[in-house]
Coordinates of C-alpha atoms in Angstrom, one line a residue:
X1 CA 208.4 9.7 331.2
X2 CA 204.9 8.6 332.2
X3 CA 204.9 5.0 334.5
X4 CA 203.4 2.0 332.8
X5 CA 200.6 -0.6 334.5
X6 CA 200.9 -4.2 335.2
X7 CA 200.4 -5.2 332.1
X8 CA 202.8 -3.5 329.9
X9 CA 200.0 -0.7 328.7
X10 CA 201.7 2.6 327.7
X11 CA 200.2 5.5 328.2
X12 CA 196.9 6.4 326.2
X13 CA 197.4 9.5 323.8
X14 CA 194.9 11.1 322.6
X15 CA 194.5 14.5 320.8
X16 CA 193.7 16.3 323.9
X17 CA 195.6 18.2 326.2
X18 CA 196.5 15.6 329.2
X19 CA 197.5 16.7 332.3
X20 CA 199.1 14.2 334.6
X21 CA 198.9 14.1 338.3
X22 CA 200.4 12.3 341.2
X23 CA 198.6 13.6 344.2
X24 CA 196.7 11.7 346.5
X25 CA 193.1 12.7 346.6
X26 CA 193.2 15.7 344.5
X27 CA 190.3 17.6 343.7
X28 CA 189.5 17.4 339.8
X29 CA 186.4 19.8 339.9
X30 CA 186.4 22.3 337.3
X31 CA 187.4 25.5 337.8
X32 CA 187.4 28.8 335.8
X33 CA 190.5 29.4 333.9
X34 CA 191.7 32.4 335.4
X35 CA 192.8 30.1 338.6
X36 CA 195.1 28.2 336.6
X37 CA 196.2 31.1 334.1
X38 CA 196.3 34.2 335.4
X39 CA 196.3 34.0 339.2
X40 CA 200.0 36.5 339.1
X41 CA 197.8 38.6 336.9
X42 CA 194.8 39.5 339.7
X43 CA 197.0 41.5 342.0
X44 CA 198.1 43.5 339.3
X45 CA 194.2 44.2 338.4
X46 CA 193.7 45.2 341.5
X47 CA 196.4 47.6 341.1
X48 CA 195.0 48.7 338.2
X49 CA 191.2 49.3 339.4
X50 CA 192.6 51.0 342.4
X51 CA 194.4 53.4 339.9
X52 CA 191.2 54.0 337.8
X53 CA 189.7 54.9 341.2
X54 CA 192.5 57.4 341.9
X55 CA 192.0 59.0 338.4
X56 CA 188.8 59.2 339.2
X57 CA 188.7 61.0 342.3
X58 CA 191.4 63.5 340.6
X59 CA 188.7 64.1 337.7
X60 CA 186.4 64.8 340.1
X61 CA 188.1 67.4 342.4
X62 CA 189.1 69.2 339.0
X63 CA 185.9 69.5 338.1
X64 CA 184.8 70.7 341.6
X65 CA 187.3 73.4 340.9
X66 CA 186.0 74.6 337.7
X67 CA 182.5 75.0 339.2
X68 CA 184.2 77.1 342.1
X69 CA 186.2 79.4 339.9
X70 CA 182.7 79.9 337.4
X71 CA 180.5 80.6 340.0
X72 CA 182.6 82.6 342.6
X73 CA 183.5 84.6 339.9
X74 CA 180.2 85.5 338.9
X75 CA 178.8 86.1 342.4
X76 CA 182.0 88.3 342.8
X77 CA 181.4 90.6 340.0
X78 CA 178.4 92.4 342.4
X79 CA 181.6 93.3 345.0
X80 CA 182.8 95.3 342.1
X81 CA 179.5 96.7 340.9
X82 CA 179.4 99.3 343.3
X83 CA 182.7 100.7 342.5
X84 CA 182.9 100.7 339.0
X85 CA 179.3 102.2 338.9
X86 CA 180.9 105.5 340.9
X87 CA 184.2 105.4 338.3
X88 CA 181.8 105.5 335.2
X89 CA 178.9 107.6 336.7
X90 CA 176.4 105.0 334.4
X91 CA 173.2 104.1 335.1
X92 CA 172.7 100.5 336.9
X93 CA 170.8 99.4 333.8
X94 CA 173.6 100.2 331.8
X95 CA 176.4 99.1 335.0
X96 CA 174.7 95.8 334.4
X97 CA 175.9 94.6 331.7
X98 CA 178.8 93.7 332.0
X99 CA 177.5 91.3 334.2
X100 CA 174.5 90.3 332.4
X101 CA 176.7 89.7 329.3
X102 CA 179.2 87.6 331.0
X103 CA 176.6 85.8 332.7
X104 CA 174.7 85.0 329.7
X105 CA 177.7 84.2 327.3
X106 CA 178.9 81.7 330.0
X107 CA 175.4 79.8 330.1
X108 CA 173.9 80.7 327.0
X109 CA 176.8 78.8 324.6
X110 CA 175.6 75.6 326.0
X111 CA 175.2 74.1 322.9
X112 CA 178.5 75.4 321.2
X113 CA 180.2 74.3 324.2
X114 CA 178.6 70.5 324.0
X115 CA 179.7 70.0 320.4
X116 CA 182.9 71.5 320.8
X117 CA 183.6 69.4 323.8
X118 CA 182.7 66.6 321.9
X119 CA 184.9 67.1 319.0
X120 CA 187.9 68.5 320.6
X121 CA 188.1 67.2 324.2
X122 CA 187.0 68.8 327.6
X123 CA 190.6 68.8 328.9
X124 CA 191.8 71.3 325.8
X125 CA 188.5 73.0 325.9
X126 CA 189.3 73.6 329.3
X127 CA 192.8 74.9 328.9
X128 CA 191.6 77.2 326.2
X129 CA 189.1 78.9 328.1
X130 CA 191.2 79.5 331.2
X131 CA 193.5 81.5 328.8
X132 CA 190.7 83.2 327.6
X133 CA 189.0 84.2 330.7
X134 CA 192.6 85.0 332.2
X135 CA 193.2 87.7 329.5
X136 CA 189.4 88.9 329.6
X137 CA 190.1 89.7 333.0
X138 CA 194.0 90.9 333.2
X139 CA 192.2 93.3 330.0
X140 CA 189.8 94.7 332.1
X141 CA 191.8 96.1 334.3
X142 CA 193.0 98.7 331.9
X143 CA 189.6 99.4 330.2
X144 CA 189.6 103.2 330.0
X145 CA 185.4 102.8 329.3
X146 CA 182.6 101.2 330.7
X147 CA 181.6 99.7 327.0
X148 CA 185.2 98.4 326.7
X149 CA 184.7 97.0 330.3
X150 CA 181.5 95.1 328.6
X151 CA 184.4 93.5 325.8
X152 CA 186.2 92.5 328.4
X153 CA 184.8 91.1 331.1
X154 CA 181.5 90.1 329.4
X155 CA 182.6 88.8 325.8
X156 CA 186.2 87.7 326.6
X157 CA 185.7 86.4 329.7
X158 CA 182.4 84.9 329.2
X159 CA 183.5 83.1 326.1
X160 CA 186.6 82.0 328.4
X161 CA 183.9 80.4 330.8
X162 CA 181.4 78.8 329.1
X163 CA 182.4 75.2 328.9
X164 CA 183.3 75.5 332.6
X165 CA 179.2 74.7 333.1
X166 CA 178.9 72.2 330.3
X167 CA 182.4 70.2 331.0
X168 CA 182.2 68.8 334.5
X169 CA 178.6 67.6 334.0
X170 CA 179.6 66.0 330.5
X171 CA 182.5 64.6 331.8
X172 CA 180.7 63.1 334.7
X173 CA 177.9 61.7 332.6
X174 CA 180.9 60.0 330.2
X175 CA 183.6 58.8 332.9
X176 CA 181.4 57.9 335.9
X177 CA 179.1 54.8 335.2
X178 CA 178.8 54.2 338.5
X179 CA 177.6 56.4 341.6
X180 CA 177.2 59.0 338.8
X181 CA 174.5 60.8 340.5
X182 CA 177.1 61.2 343.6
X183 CA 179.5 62.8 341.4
X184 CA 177.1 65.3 340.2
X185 CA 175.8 66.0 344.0
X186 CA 179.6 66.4 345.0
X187 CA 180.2 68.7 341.8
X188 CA 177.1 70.7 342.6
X189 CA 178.6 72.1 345.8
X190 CA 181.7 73.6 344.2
X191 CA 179.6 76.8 343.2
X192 CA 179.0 77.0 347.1
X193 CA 182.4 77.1 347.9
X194 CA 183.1 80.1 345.1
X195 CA 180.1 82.1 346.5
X196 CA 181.1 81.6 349.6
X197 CA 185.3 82.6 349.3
X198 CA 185.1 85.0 346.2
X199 CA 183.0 87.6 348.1
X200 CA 185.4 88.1 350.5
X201 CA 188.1 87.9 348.3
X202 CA 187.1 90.2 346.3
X203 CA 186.1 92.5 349.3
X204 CA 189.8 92.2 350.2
X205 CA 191.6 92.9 347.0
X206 CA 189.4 96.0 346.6
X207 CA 190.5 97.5 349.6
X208 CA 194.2 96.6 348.8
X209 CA 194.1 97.2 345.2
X210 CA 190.8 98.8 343.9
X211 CA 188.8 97.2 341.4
X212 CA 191.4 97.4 338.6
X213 CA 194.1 95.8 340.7
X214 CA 191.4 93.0 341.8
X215 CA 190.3 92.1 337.9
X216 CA 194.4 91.7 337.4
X217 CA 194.9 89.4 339.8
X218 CA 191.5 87.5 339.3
X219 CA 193.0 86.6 335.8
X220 CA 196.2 85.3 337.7
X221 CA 193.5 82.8 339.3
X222 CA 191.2 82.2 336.5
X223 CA 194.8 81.0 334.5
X224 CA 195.0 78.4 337.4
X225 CA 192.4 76.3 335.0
X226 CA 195.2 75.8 332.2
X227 CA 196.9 73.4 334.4
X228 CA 193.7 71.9 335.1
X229 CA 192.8 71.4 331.6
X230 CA 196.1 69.4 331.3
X231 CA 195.3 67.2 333.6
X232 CA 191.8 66.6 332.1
X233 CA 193.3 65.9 329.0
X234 CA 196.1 62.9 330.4
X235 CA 193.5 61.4 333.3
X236 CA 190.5 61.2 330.3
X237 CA 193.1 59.7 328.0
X238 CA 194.0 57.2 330.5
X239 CA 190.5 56.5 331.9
X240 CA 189.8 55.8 328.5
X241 CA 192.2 53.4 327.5
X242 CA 191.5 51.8 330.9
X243 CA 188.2 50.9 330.1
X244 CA 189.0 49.7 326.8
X245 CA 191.2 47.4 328.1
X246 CA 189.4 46.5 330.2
X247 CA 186.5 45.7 327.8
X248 CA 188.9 44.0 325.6
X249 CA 190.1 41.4 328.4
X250 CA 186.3 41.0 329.2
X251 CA 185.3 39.9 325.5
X252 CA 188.5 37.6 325.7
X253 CA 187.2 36.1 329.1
X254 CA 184.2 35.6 327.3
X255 CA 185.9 33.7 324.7
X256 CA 187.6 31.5 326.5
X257 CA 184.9 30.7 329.0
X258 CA 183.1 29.7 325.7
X259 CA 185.2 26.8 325.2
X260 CA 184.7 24.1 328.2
X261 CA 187.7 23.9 330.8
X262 CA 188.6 21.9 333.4
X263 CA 191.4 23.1 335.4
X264 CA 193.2 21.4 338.8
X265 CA 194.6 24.8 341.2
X266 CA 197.2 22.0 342.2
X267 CA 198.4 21.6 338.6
X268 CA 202.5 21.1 338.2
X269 CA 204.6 24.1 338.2
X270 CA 205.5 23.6 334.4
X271 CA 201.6 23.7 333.2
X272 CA 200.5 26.4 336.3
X273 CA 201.3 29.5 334.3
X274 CA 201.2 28.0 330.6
X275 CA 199.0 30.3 327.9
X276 CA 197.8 27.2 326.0
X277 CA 194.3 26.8 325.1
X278 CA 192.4 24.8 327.9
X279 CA 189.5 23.4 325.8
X280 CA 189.2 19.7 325.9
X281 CA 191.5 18.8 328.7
X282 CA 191.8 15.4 329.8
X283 CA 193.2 13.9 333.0
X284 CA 195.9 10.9 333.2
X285 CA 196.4 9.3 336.7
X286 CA 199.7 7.9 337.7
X287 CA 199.5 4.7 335.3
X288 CA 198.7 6.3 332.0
X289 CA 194.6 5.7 331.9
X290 CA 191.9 8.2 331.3
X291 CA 190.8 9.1 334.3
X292 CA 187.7 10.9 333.7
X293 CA 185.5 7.6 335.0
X294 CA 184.6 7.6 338.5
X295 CA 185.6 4.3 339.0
X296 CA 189.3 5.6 338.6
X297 CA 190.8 6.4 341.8
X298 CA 187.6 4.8 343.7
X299 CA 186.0 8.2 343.3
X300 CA 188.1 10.7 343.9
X301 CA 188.2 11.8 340.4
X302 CA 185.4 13.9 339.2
X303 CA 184.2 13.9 335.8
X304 CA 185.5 16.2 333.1
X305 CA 183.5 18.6 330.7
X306 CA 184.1 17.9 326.6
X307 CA 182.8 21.0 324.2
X308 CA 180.0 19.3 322.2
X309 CA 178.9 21.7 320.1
X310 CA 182.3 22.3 317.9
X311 CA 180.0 25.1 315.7
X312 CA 179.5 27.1 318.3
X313 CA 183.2 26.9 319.6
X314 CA 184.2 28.1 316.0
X315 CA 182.1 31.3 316.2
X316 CA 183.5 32.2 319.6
X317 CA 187.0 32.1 318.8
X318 CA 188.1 35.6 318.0
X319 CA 191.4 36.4 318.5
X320 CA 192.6 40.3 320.5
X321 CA 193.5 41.7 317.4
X322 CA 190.3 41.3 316.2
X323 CA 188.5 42.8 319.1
X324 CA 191.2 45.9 319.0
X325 CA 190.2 46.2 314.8
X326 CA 186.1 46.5 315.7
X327 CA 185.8 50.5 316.3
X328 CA 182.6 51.4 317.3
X329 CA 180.0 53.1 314.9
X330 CA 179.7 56.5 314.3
X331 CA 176.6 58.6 314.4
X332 CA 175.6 60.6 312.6
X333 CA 175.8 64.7 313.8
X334 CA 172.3 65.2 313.2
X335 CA 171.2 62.3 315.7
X336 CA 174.2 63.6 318.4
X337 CA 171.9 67.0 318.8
X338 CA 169.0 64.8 320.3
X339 CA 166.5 67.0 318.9
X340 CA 163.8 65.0 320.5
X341 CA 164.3 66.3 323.5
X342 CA 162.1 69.3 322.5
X343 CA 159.0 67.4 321.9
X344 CA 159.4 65.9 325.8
X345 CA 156.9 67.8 327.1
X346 CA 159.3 67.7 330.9
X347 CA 162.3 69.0 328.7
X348 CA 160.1 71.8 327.7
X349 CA 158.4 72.4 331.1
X350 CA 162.2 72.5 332.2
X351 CA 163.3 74.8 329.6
X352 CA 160.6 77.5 330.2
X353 CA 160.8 77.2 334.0
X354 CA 164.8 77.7 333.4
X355 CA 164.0 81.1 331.1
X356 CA 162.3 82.5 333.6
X357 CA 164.2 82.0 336.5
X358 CA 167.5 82.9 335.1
X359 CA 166.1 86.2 334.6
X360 CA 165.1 87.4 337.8
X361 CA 167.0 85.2 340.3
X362 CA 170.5 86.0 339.5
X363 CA 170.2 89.5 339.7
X364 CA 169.3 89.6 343.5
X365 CA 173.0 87.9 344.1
X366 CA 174.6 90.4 342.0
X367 CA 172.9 93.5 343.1
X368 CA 173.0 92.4 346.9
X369 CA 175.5 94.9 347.7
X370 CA 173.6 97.6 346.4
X371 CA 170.3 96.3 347.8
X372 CA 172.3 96.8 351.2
X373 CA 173.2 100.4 350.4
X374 CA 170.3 101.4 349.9
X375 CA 168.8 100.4 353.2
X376 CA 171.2 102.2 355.3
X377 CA 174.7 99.9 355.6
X378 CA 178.1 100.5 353.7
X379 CA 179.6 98.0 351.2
X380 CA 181.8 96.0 353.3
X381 CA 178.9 94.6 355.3
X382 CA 177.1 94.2 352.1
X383 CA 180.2 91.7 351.1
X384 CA 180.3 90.0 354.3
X385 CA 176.5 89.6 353.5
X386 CA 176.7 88.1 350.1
X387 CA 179.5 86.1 351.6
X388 CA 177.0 84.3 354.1
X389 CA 174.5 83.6 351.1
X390 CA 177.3 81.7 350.1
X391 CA 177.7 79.9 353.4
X392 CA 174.0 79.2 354.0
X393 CA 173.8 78.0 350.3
X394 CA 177.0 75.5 350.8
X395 CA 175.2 74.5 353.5
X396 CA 171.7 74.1 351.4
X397 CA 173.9 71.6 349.3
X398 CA 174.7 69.5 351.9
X399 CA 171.6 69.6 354.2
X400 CA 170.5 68.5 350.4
X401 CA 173.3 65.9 350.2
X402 CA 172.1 63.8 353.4
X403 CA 168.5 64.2 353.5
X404 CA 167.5 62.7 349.6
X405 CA 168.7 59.4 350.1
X406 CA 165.8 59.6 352.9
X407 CA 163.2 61.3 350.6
X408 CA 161.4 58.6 348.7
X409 CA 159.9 60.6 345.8
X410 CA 160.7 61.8 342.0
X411 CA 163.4 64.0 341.5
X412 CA 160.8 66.5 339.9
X413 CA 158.5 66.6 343.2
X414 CA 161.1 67.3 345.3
X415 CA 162.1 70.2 343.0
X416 CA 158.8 71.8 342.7
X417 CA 158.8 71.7 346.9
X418 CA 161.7 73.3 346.9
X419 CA 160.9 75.7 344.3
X420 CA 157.4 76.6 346.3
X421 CA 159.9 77.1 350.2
X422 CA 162.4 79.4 348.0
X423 CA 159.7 81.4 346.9
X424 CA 158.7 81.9 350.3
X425 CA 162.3 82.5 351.5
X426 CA 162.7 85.7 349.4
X427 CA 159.5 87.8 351.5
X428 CA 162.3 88.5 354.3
X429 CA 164.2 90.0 352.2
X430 CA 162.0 92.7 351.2
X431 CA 160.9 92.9 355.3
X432 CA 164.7 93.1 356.6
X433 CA 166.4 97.0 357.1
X434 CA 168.2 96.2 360.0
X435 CA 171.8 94.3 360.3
X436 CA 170.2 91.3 362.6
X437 CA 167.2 90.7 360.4
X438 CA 169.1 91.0 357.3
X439 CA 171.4 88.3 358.6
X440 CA 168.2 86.0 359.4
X441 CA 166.7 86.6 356.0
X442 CA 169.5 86.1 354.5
X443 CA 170.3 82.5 355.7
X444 CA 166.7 81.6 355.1
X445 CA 167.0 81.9 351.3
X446 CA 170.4 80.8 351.1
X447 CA 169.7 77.1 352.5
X448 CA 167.0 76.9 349.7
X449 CA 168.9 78.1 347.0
X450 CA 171.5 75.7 347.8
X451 CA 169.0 72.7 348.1
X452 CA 168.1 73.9 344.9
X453 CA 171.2 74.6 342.8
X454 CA 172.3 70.9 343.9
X455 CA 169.2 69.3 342.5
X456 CA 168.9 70.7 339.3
X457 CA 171.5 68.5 337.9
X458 CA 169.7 65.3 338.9
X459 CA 166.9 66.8 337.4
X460 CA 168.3 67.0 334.5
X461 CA 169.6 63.8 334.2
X462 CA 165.7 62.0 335.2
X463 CA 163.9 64.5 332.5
X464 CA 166.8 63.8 329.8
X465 CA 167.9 60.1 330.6
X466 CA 171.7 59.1 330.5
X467 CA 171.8 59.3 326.3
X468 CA 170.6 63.0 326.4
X469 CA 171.7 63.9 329.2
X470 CA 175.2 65.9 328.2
X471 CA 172.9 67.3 324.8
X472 CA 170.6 68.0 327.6
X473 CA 172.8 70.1 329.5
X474 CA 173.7 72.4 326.7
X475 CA 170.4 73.3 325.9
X476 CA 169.6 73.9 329.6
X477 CA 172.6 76.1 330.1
X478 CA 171.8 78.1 326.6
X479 CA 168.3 78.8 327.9
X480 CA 169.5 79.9 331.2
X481 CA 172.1 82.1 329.1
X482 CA 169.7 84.0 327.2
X483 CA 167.4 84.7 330.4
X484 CA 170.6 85.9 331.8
X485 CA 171.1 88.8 328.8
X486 CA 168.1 90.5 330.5
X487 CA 168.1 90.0 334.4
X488 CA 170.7 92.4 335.2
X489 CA 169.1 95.5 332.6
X490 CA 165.8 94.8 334.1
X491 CA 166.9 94.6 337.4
X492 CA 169.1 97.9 337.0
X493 CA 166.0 99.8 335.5
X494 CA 163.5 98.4 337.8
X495 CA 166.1 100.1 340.5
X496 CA 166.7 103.1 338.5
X497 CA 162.5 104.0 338.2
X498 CA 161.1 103.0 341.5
X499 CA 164.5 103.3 343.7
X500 CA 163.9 100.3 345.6
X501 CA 164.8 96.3 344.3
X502 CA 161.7 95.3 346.3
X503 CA 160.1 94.7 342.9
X504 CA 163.1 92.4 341.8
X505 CA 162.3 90.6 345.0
X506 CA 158.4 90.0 344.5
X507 CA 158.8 89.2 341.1
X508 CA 160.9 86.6 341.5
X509 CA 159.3 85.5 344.0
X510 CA 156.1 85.2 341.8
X511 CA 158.3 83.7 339.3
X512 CA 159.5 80.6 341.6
X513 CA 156.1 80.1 342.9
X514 CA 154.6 79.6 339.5
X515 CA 157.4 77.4 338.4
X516 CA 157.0 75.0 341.6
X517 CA 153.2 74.9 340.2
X518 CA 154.7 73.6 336.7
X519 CA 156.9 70.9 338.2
X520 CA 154.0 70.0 340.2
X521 CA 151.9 69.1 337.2
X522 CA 154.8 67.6 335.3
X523 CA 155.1 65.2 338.6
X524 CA 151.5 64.5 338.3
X525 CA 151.5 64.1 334.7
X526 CA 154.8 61.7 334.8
X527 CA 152.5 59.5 337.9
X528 CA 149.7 59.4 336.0
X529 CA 151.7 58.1 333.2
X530 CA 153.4 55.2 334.9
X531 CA 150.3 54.3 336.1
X532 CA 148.9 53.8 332.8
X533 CA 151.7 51.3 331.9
X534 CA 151.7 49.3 334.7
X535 CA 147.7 48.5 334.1
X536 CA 148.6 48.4 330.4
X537 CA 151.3 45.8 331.2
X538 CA 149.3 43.9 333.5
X539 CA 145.8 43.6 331.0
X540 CA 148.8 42.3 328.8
X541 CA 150.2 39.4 330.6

C-alpha cells in the first residue's frame, strides 16, 4: 500500500505503468530494456555465441578435410601410374585416362554439383559421394582391364568427388559472414596437406600391398567422408536455426526499442524480471506524486520519455509469431544460375585463363614420377619427390597466408605476379637430371604453386562478388574439369612421340606466362574503371 502526503492526497493513477521507489538518490536515467528484462538472459547468449563459434570451427576443419582427401587423392593417382602402366602394357596416352577422367569429372560437374548442393544440402551431398568414391575405389581394385579401371576410378570415383571442390567453398560463402576470406585461406591449405601425405602413403601401401591392395584401402579412407557428411548435415542445421533465432530476437529488440522506455537497474525484485510492456512508464516517489518534474526530489529525479507519435508505435508492434510466419522469397531457378556472370568480361578472362591452365598444369603433378624415370632415378625417389611438391606447396600457402595482409594491391594483380614467378619456376625443371638439382627445382615451383592454389579462391570471390560467388564457383570448377579431359592424353602422347615431358614443361610454361599477361590487363582495365567513377562521382557532387 502506497504512503499518503500531508494532506490526505492518495496516490495519483494514471493509465501508465508506475513504478514506485524508495531509494535515496536513485538514478532515474533511461536505460535500454534489456537491463531491466533480460539481464539472466545475456550469460546465456554468450553461451550461445560461443557455441555458434565452436560449430563453426567444426565446419571448418570438416571442410579442410574434404579438400585433403580430393586433392591427395588426385596427386596420388601418379604413385600408381607407373605400376599399373607395366600391368596393362598401355600406352601413357591411353594410361592417362583414368586420371584425366577422374580429374575432370571431379571439377568439371561444378555446376551440377552447385544446384544439387543447393537443393539437397552439402552435408548429404557429402555423405553420398563418400560412398561413391569409396566403392569406385574398393571396385578398382578388382578391375581385370585398364578400360574397366577408367569406370572405376575415373567415372565412379569422380562422380563420388565432385562436390568435394564445390561444397567447402559454398558452405563458407553461406555460413561465414564474417572473416570469410580467412576461412577460404585456411580451407585453401587442405590440398597441401593431401599432396603432401598421400604421396607417401601411397608409396607405402604399394610396396605393402601393390596397387590393387592400395586402391582397396584408399576407399576405406575416402568412406571416412560419410561421417563427415553427417556432421555437415546436424552443425548446418544448427547454424541455421542459430541465426534465425537470432535474427528473430533482433527484429523483436527492434520492436521494443521502438516504443520509448525508461527503466531504473535498481528497480524492486517483483518488477526486475517482469515481461510486461515498458512503454510509457511513469515514476511514483515515496508520497504518491508524479515524479517526472525535476523539482521532485530537488533534482535527483531525471525526466522520463513519453512515445508521442502513437501511429508509428502501432506499426512497430509485431508480435514473434509474426516474424516466425514471414519466410523469405523465393527466386526464381533461372535468376539462381547468375548467368550474368558470362558477360563480366573478368569472369570470362578467368574462365579462359582457367581452360588453359587446367590442361597443362596438372599433368606435370601426375606424371612427376615418370618424369623422374626417365632421367635416370627409380620410383621411390620419384614419390619422395612429388611428396616435397607437396611440402613446398603447403608451404607456398602459408608464406601466402602471412604476407597478403601486407600486400596492398587487387587480388587480380597479385595473381597475375604470381602467375608470371610460376611460369618462371617451371625452367628448372626441364634443366634438373641430377637428385640435388631436382630437389632445388622442385621446391622452387612448389612455393609458387601453393601461393597460387591459395589465392584463387579470393579471386573468385573479388571477380564474382559474395551473390555469385558459390554460382561462380561451379562454373570455375566445370571449366577447369573439361581442360582436365585433355591434359593427361596430351601429356601421355606428347611423351609417347618425343620421349621426353620437356615439351609439357615449356608449354605450360608459355601457358602461365600468357595468362599472368591477361590478369595484368584485367588489373589495368578494373583501375582504369574505378578511376572513371570516382571523377564521374566527383563532377557529380
Amino acid at each position: 500500500m502506497s504512503h499518503r502526503d500531508d494532506s490526505g492526497r492518495g496516490p495519483r493513477h494514471t493509465s501508465n505503468l508506475n513504478v514506485t521507489t524508495s531509494v535515496t538518490g536513485a538514478d532515474y536515467t533511461p536505460k535500454p530494456p534489456d537491463e531491466m528484462t533480460t539481464r539472466p538472459q545475456e550469460g546465456s547468449r554468450k553461451r550461445s555465441l560461443t557455441t555458434v563459434d565452436v560449430k563453426k570451427c567444426v565446419v571448418a576443419g570438416c571442410l579442410v578435410f574434404m579438400m585433403f582427401l580430393v586433392f591427395g587423392f588426385l596427386v596420388g593417382l601418379g604413385v600408381l601410374f607407373v605400376e599399373i602402366l607395366d600391368t596393362f602394357q598401355s600406352s601413357r596416352a591411353m594410361a592417362s585416362l583414368f586420371q584425366s577422367v577422374c580429374t575432370g569429372l571431379v571439377f568439371g560437374t561444378g555446376v551440377v554439383a552447385t544446384i544439387v548442393i543447393q537443393k539437397v544440402g552439402a552435408g548429404h551431398v557429402t555423405t553420398i559421394g563418400g560412398l561413391l568414391a569409396g566403392i569406385g575405389c574398393v571396385g578398382s581394385a578388382f578391375a581385370p582391364s585398364l578400360p574397366i579401371l577408367v569406370f572405376t576410378v575415373g567415372v565412379i570415383t569422380g562422380c563420388g568427388l565432385c562436390t568435394f571442390t564445390v561444397v567447402p567453398y559454398t558452405v563458407t560463402g553461406l555460413m561465414f559472414d564474417k572473416r570469410r576470406h580467412q576461412v577460404l585461406t585456411v580451407v585453401s591449405i587442405g590440398p597441401g596437406f593431401g599432396s603432401l601425405i598421400f604421396p607417401f602413403l601411397n608409396s607405402a601401401l604399394m610396396d605393402m600391398f601393390g596397387w590393387r591392395g592400395s586402391f582397396l584401402i584408399l576407399g576405406g579412407i575416402m568412406l571416412q567422408a560419410c561421417p563427415i557428411g553427417m556432421v555437415l548435415t546436424m552443425l548446418s542445421r544448427d547454424i541455421k536455426q542459430d541465426k534465425e533465432l537470432k535474427i528473430e530476437n533482433s527484429n523483436i529488440s527492434d520492436i521494443r526499442d521502438g516504443n520509448t522506455v525508461v527503466t531504473d537497474t535498481r528497480v524492486p525484485p517483483q518488477t526486475e524480471n517482469n515481461s510486461l510492456a515498458y512503454d510509457n512508464v511513469t515514476y511514483v516517489d515515496d508520497h504518491g506524486n508524479n515524479s517526472n518534474s525535476q523539482q521532485d526530489h530537488n533534482g535527483e529525479v531525471m525526466s522520463s520519455l513519453h512515445m508521442t507519435n502513437t501511429e508509428e508505435c502501432q506499426r512497430k508492434i509485431t508480435t514473434a509469431s509474426e516474424i516466425k510466419d514471414i519466410k523469405p522469397k523465393k527466386q526464381p531457378f533461372i535468376e539462381t544460375l547468375n548467368l550474368g556472370l558470362f558477360k563480366d568480361f573478368g569472369f570470362v578472362v578467368l574462365g579462359i585463363c582457367l581452360f588453359i591452365l587446367m590442361s597443362l598444369l596438372p599433368s606435370i603433378n601426375f606424371f612427376f614420377v615418370d618424369m623422374t624415370i626417365s632421367k635416370g632415378l627409380d620410383a621411390k625417389t620419384g614419390s619422395y619427390l612429388l611428396s616435397l611438391i607437396g611440402l613446398s606447396s603447403l608451404g607456398g600457402r602459408f608464406l601466402y597466408l602471412f604476407v597478403r595482409p601486407l600486400v596492398k594491391v587487387s587480388q587480380v594483380t597479385l595473381f597475375a605476379t604470381m602467375c608470371i614467378v610460376l611460369s618462371v619456376s617451371l625452367l628448372p625443371l626441364v634443366w634438373a637430371n641430377t637428385y640435388p638439382s631436382l630437389v632445388a627445382a622442385v621446391v622452387c615451383y612448389g612455393i609458387p604453386l601453393g601461393c597460387c592454389s591459395v589465392a584463387y579462391p579470393s579471386l573468385m570471390f573479388e571477380i564474382a562478388g559474395p551473390k555469385r560467388y558459390a554460382s561462380a564457383v561451379g562454373y570455375g570448377e566445370t571449366i577447369c574439369g573439361l581442360g582436365a579431359f585433355l591434359g593427361g592424353p596430351i601429356a601421355g602422347t606428347v611423351k609417347d612421340i618425343t620421349n621426353t615431358y620437356d615439351g609439357v614443361v615449356v608449354s605450360t610454361m608459355a601457358a602461365m606466362a600468357s595468362c599472368g599477361l591477361a590478369f595484368c590487363a584485367l588489373a589495368i582495365r578494373q583501375r582504369h574503371s574505378q578511376h572513371l567513377n570516382k571523377e564521374t562521382s566527383s563532377t557529380y557532387l
